[in-house]
Short mmCIF file of C-alpha atoms in Angstrom, two decimals:
data_model
loop_
_atom_site.label_atom_id
_atom_site.label_comp_id
_atom_site.label_asym_id
_atom_site.label_seq_id
_atom_site.Cartn_x
_atom_site.Cartn_y
_atom_site.Cartn_z
CA MET H 25 1.39 -34.61 56.81
CA LYS H 26 1.35 -31.08 57.25
CA GLU H 27 -1.72 -29.44 58.41
CA SER H 28 -4.09 -27.11 56.96
CA VAL H 29 -4.12 -23.11 58.25
CA LEU H 30 -7.14 -22.68 57.06
CA PRO H 31 -9.95 -22.87 59.93
CA ALA H 32 -12.10 -25.89 60.76
CA ARG H 33 -15.32 -25.88 59.20
CA ARG H 34 -18.50 -25.59 61.04
CA PRO H 35 -21.05 -28.40 60.27
CA ALA H 36 -23.81 -27.51 58.01
CA ARG H 37 -27.19 -27.01 60.46
CA PRO H 38 -30.05 -28.30 58.55
CA GLY H 39 -32.11 -24.54 57.71
CA GLY H 40 -29.12 -22.59 58.70
CA TRP H 41 -30.08 -19.57 56.32
CA PHE H 42 -33.92 -20.20 57.13
CA HIS H 43 -33.10 -20.02 61.25
CA TYR H 44 -31.07 -17.05 60.05
CA LEU H 45 -33.31 -14.92 58.62
CA ALA H 46 -36.06 -15.99 60.49
CA ASN H 47 -34.70 -13.16 63.68
CA PRO H 48 -36.62 -10.87 64.08
CA GLY H 49 -33.58 -8.05 64.74
CA ARG H 50 -32.34 -9.16 61.39
CA PHE H 51 -35.32 -8.34 59.26
CA GLN H 52 -35.73 -4.97 61.68
CA LYS H 53 -32.90 -4.83 59.20
CA LEU H 54 -33.80 -5.12 55.68
CA ALA H 55 -37.41 -3.31 56.05
CA ARG H 56 -36.78 -0.19 56.74
CA PRO H 57 -34.38 0.30 54.45
CA ALA H 58 -36.50 -1.62 51.57
CA LEU H 59 -39.63 -0.28 53.09
CA PRO H 60 -40.23 3.02 51.16
CA TRP H 61 -39.34 1.11 48.02
CA LEU H 62 -41.77 -0.85 48.49
CA ALA H 63 -44.44 1.19 49.28
CA ALA H 64 -43.16 3.55 45.77
CA ALA H 65 -43.54 0.22 43.43
CA SER H 66 -46.65 -0.81 44.92
CA LEU H 67 -48.13 2.50 44.14
CA GLY H 68 -46.72 2.96 40.90
CA PHE H 69 -47.95 -0.20 39.78
CA THR H 70 -51.50 0.04 41.53
CA VAL H 71 -51.63 3.00 40.35
CA ALA H 72 -50.92 2.66 36.65
CA GLY H 73 -52.16 -0.54 36.09
CA LEU H 74 -55.76 0.84 37.52
CA ALA H 75 -55.25 3.81 35.17
CA TRP H 76 -54.05 2.00 32.09
CA GLY H 77 -57.68 -0.28 32.55
CA TYR H 78 -60.03 2.23 33.39
CA TRP H 79 -59.45 5.23 30.47
CA PHE H 80 -56.98 3.37 28.12
CA ALA H 81 -57.41 -0.24 27.95
CA PRO H 82 -61.38 -0.88 25.65
CA ALA H 83 -64.52 -2.27 27.05
CA ASP H 84 -64.96 -5.83 26.93
CA TRP H 85 -67.08 -6.63 23.06
CA GLN H 86 -70.18 -8.43 25.47
CA GLN H 87 -69.63 -6.45 28.96
CA GLY H 88 -68.75 -3.56 27.96
CA ASP H 89 -67.64 -0.34 30.84
CA ALA H 90 -68.72 -3.00 33.40
CA ALA H 91 -66.33 -5.52 32.70
CA ARG H 92 -63.39 -2.89 34.05
CA ILE H 93 -63.93 -3.36 37.63
CA MET H 94 -62.28 -6.85 36.88
CA TYR H 95 -58.74 -4.72 37.45
CA ALA H 96 -59.92 -4.54 40.66
CA HIS H 97 -61.54 -7.21 41.15
CA VAL H 98 -59.91 -10.11 39.85
CA PRO H 99 -56.00 -8.99 41.71
CA ALA H 100 -57.97 -8.44 44.59
CA ALA H 101 -58.80 -12.26 44.19
CA TRP H 102 -56.21 -13.01 43.69
CA VAL H 103 -53.92 -11.39 46.22
CA ALA H 104 -57.05 -13.03 49.24
CA MET H 105 -56.14 -16.31 48.29
CA ALA H 106 -52.17 -16.40 47.63
CA GLY H 107 -52.33 -13.91 51.39
CA TYR H 108 -53.91 -16.53 53.06
CA ALA H 109 -51.71 -19.66 51.25
CA ALA H 110 -49.07 -17.35 52.87
CA LEU H 111 -51.13 -17.19 56.32
CA ALA H 112 -50.92 -20.95 56.26
CA LEU H 113 -47.08 -21.10 55.38
CA CYS H 114 -46.36 -18.94 58.35
CA SER H 115 -48.45 -21.41 60.77
CA PHE H 116 -47.27 -24.43 59.70
CA VAL H 117 -43.76 -23.53 60.75
CA SER H 118 -45.08 -21.28 63.48
CA LEU H 119 -45.81 -25.60 64.63
CA VAL H 120 -43.07 -26.63 64.09
CA TRP H 121 -40.32 -24.54 64.18
CA ARG H 122 -41.74 -22.10 66.86
CA HIS H 123 -39.97 -19.33 65.40
CA PRO H 124 -41.37 -15.99 66.58
CA LEU H 125 -41.06 -14.64 63.23
CA ALA H 126 -43.75 -16.85 62.00
CA ASP H 127 -45.92 -16.19 64.75
CA ILE H 128 -45.08 -12.11 64.31
CA ALA H 129 -46.32 -12.61 60.49
CA ALA H 130 -49.23 -14.33 60.42
CA GLU H 131 -50.73 -12.58 62.33
CA GLU H 132 -49.75 -9.18 60.39
CA ILE H 133 -51.10 -11.01 57.21
CA GLY H 134 -54.43 -11.66 58.22
CA PRO H 135 -55.64 -7.86 58.78
CA VAL H 136 -54.03 -7.08 55.29
CA GLY H 137 -56.28 -10.23 53.13
CA ALA H 138 -58.89 -9.75 55.24
CA GLY H 139 -58.91 -6.08 53.72
CA PHE H 140 -57.85 -7.60 49.74
CA THR H 141 -60.87 -10.16 50.57
CA GLY H 142 -63.45 -7.20 51.25
CA ILE H 143 -62.14 -5.49 48.00
CA CYS H 144 -62.79 -9.01 46.16
CA LEU H 145 -66.11 -9.54 47.43
CA VAL H 146 -67.68 -5.93 47.49
CA SER H 147 -66.37 -5.30 43.30
CA GLY H 148 -67.76 -8.73 43.50
CA ALA H 149 -70.66 -7.59 43.67
CA LEU H 150 -70.09 -4.71 42.42
CA TRP H 151 -69.77 -6.46 39.17
CA GLY H 152 -72.36 -8.78 39.18
CA ARG H 153 -75.67 -6.61 39.77
CA PRO H 154 -75.82 -5.34 35.86
CA MET H 155 -74.49 -8.99 35.18
CA TRP H 156 -76.22 -11.57 36.92
CA GLY H 157 -79.59 -8.56 38.23
CA ALA H 158 -78.22 -9.30 41.43
CA TYR H 159 -75.52 -8.19 43.92
CA TRP H 160 -75.16 -11.43 46.26
CA VAL H 161 -76.18 -15.27 44.27
CA TRP H 162 -75.00 -17.87 46.11
CA ASP H 163 -72.88 -18.86 42.96
CA ALA H 164 -69.92 -21.78 44.60
CA ARG H 165 -67.13 -19.30 44.05
CA LEU H 166 -68.44 -16.15 45.93
CA THR H 167 -69.77 -18.77 48.23
CA SER H 168 -66.25 -19.98 49.13
CA VAL H 169 -64.80 -16.64 48.50
CA LEU H 170 -66.94 -14.91 51.34
CA ILE H 171 -65.77 -18.75 53.81
CA LEU H 172 -62.13 -17.22 53.11
CA PHE H 173 -63.02 -13.89 54.88
CA PHE H 174 -64.76 -15.46 57.99
CA LEU H 175 -61.56 -17.85 58.11
CA TYR H 176 -59.76 -14.04 58.27
CA LEU H 177 -61.34 -12.74 60.78
CA GLY H 178 -61.45 -16.02 62.80
CA HIS H 179 -58.09 -16.05 63.02
CA ILE H 180 -58.41 -12.32 63.73
CA THR H 181 -60.46 -13.00 66.54
CA LEU H 182 -58.33 -16.25 68.01
CA ILE H 183 -55.15 -14.57 68.23
CA ARG H 184 -56.83 -12.16 70.42
CA ALA H 185 -59.27 -14.81 72.23
CA PHE H 186 -56.43 -15.80 74.60
CA ASP H 187 -54.27 -14.03 77.34
CA ASN H 188 -51.66 -16.25 76.43
CA LYS H 189 -50.29 -15.66 72.96
CA ALA H 190 -48.42 -19.24 72.47
CA HIS H 191 -51.85 -20.57 73.01
CA ALA H 192 -52.90 -17.70 71.10
CA TYR H 193 -50.64 -18.69 68.34
CA ARG H 194 -51.32 -22.32 68.35
CA ALA H 195 -55.17 -22.54 67.64
CA ALA H 196 -54.96 -19.83 65.08
CA ALA H 197 -52.47 -22.19 63.21
CA ILE H 198 -54.77 -24.97 63.39
CA LEU H 199 -57.50 -22.97 61.76
CA ALA H 200 -55.51 -21.45 58.95
CA LEU H 201 -53.86 -24.83 58.33
CA ALA H 202 -57.24 -25.81 58.14
CA GLY H 203 -58.95 -23.47 56.77
CA ALA H 204 -56.48 -23.82 53.43
CA VAL H 205 -58.55 -26.78 51.99
CA ASN H 206 -60.23 -23.82 51.10
CA LEU H 207 -58.39 -23.04 48.68
CA PRO H 208 -58.14 -25.52 46.00
CA VAL H 209 -62.24 -25.17 46.37
CA ILE H 210 -62.04 -21.22 45.07
CA VAL H 211 -59.45 -22.11 42.78
CA PHE H 212 -61.55 -24.96 41.35
CA SER H 213 -65.75 -24.87 42.05
CA VAL H 214 -66.12 -23.01 38.73
CA GLN H 215 -64.97 -26.45 37.04
CA TRP H 216 -66.81 -28.77 40.01
CA TRP H 217 -70.13 -27.57 39.63
CA ASN H 218 -71.99 -25.24 37.07
CA THR H 219 -72.30 -21.73 38.56
CA LEU H 220 -72.81 -18.06 37.24
CA HIS H 221 -69.28 -16.93 37.93
CA GLN H 222 -67.41 -17.30 34.75
CA GLY H 223 -64.66 -19.89 34.70
CA ASN H 224 -60.66 -18.90 34.56
CA SER H 225 -59.47 -16.71 31.97
CA VAL H 226 -55.87 -16.36 33.26
CA SER H 227 -53.83 -19.47 34.49
CA LEU H 228 -50.33 -20.59 34.38
CA ALA H 229 -51.53 -22.48 30.90
CA GLY H 230 -52.26 -18.96 29.48
CA SER H 231 -54.90 -16.42 28.69
CA ARG H 232 -58.18 -15.88 27.12
CA ILE H 233 -58.01 -12.07 27.32
CA TYR H 234 -56.50 -10.52 24.75
CA PRO H 235 -53.15 -8.57 25.59
CA THR H 236 -54.64 -4.91 25.51
CA MET H 237 -56.36 -5.53 28.48
CA LEU H 238 -54.39 -8.62 29.83
CA TYR H 239 -51.54 -6.23 30.26
CA PRO H 240 -52.74 -3.79 32.24
CA LEU H 241 -54.51 -6.47 34.25
CA LEU H 242 -51.06 -8.13 35.37
CA VAL H 243 -49.93 -4.24 35.89
CA SER H 244 -52.34 -3.96 38.73
CA ALA H 245 -51.99 -7.89 39.95
CA LEU H 246 -47.98 -6.30 40.58
CA GLY H 247 -48.78 -3.16 41.61
CA PHE H 248 -51.66 -5.02 44.46
CA TYR H 249 -49.27 -7.96 45.19
CA LEU H 250 -46.92 -5.20 46.11
CA THR H 251 -49.33 -3.32 48.07
CA PHE H 252 -50.13 -6.68 50.43
CA VAL H 253 -46.29 -7.52 51.09
CA THR H 254 -45.10 -3.73 51.78
CA LEU H 255 -48.80 -3.81 53.90
CA VAL H 256 -47.83 -6.48 55.78
CA VAL H 257 -43.78 -6.00 55.91
CA ALA H 258 -44.58 -2.73 57.57
CA ARG H 259 -47.32 -3.86 60.38
CA MET H 260 -44.27 -6.56 60.84
CA SER H 261 -41.73 -4.17 61.84
CA ALA H 262 -44.40 -1.95 63.87
CA ALA H 263 -45.00 -5.04 65.97
CA ILE H 264 -41.49 -6.03 66.32
CA ALA H 265 -40.79 -1.92 68.01
CA GLU H 266 -43.56 -2.50 70.11
CA ARG H 267 -42.57 -5.79 71.61
CA LYS H 268 -39.17 -4.60 71.72
CA THR H 269 -40.59 -1.11 73.23
CA ALA H 270 -42.93 -2.68 75.81
CA ALA H 271 -39.85 -5.48 76.61
CA LEU H 272 -37.94 -2.31 77.75
CA LEU H 273 -40.41 -0.72 80.08
CA ARG H 274 -40.49 -3.79 81.65
CA ALA H 275 -37.63 -4.32 81.96
CA ALA H 276 -37.27 -0.76 83.79
CA ALA H 277 -39.88 -1.21 85.36
CA GLU H 278 -38.40 -4.45 87.25
CA ARG H 279 -34.73 -2.43 87.80
CA ALA H 280 -37.16 0.75 89.53
CA PRO H 281 -36.89 0.90 93.47
#
């Protein structure tokens, strides 16, 4: 029997690609060249979508120009929920596989997600004033989004509440996973309860918005999503660099006489 000249193939490790990409050093190598492109794309799509919606798209037949705030409000709401879903996923990965990059991602997603949720709440209040006669009502969707904002703040606070980072990440991850039950409440609140907030105009099943208003909304949403990704990647890259610098300084201090 002839022996093969090919080297023996290593048995595939489950999730090998996942473990490979989860390395902070490899993430840095990918993030640094990608950041300028992400920043340019996020700026371009956001400006194009908002300009298209505010200056060129037609006014709503019923709400008039007040409805133009949706070009910021709706994308911010989508990103706020998607950001928390990403936070919950990173928390799950952290608890199961204990990947340091998942902990870093969760820590950096929190402030960015809270910012977009804040934009959603403020823009919604400005939209609600001419439509409902009040900046705030204890509507099911408004209340559940406010809870989402507090969940983000709670996650940020928990990470900073412990001196031991491992304990902080674990406590924050448990909170993030528990808070994920709020996401379907936000999505389906307008169907489960009789609310002032209008129903979902855009879904996977289709759209009830006229194309001349839908297209700028989608462009703006893409810009908001890219902005979220850009900010999170930039924060993660900075956090990894900060940790490396701190480790080098500690090592230098230990070697010093």
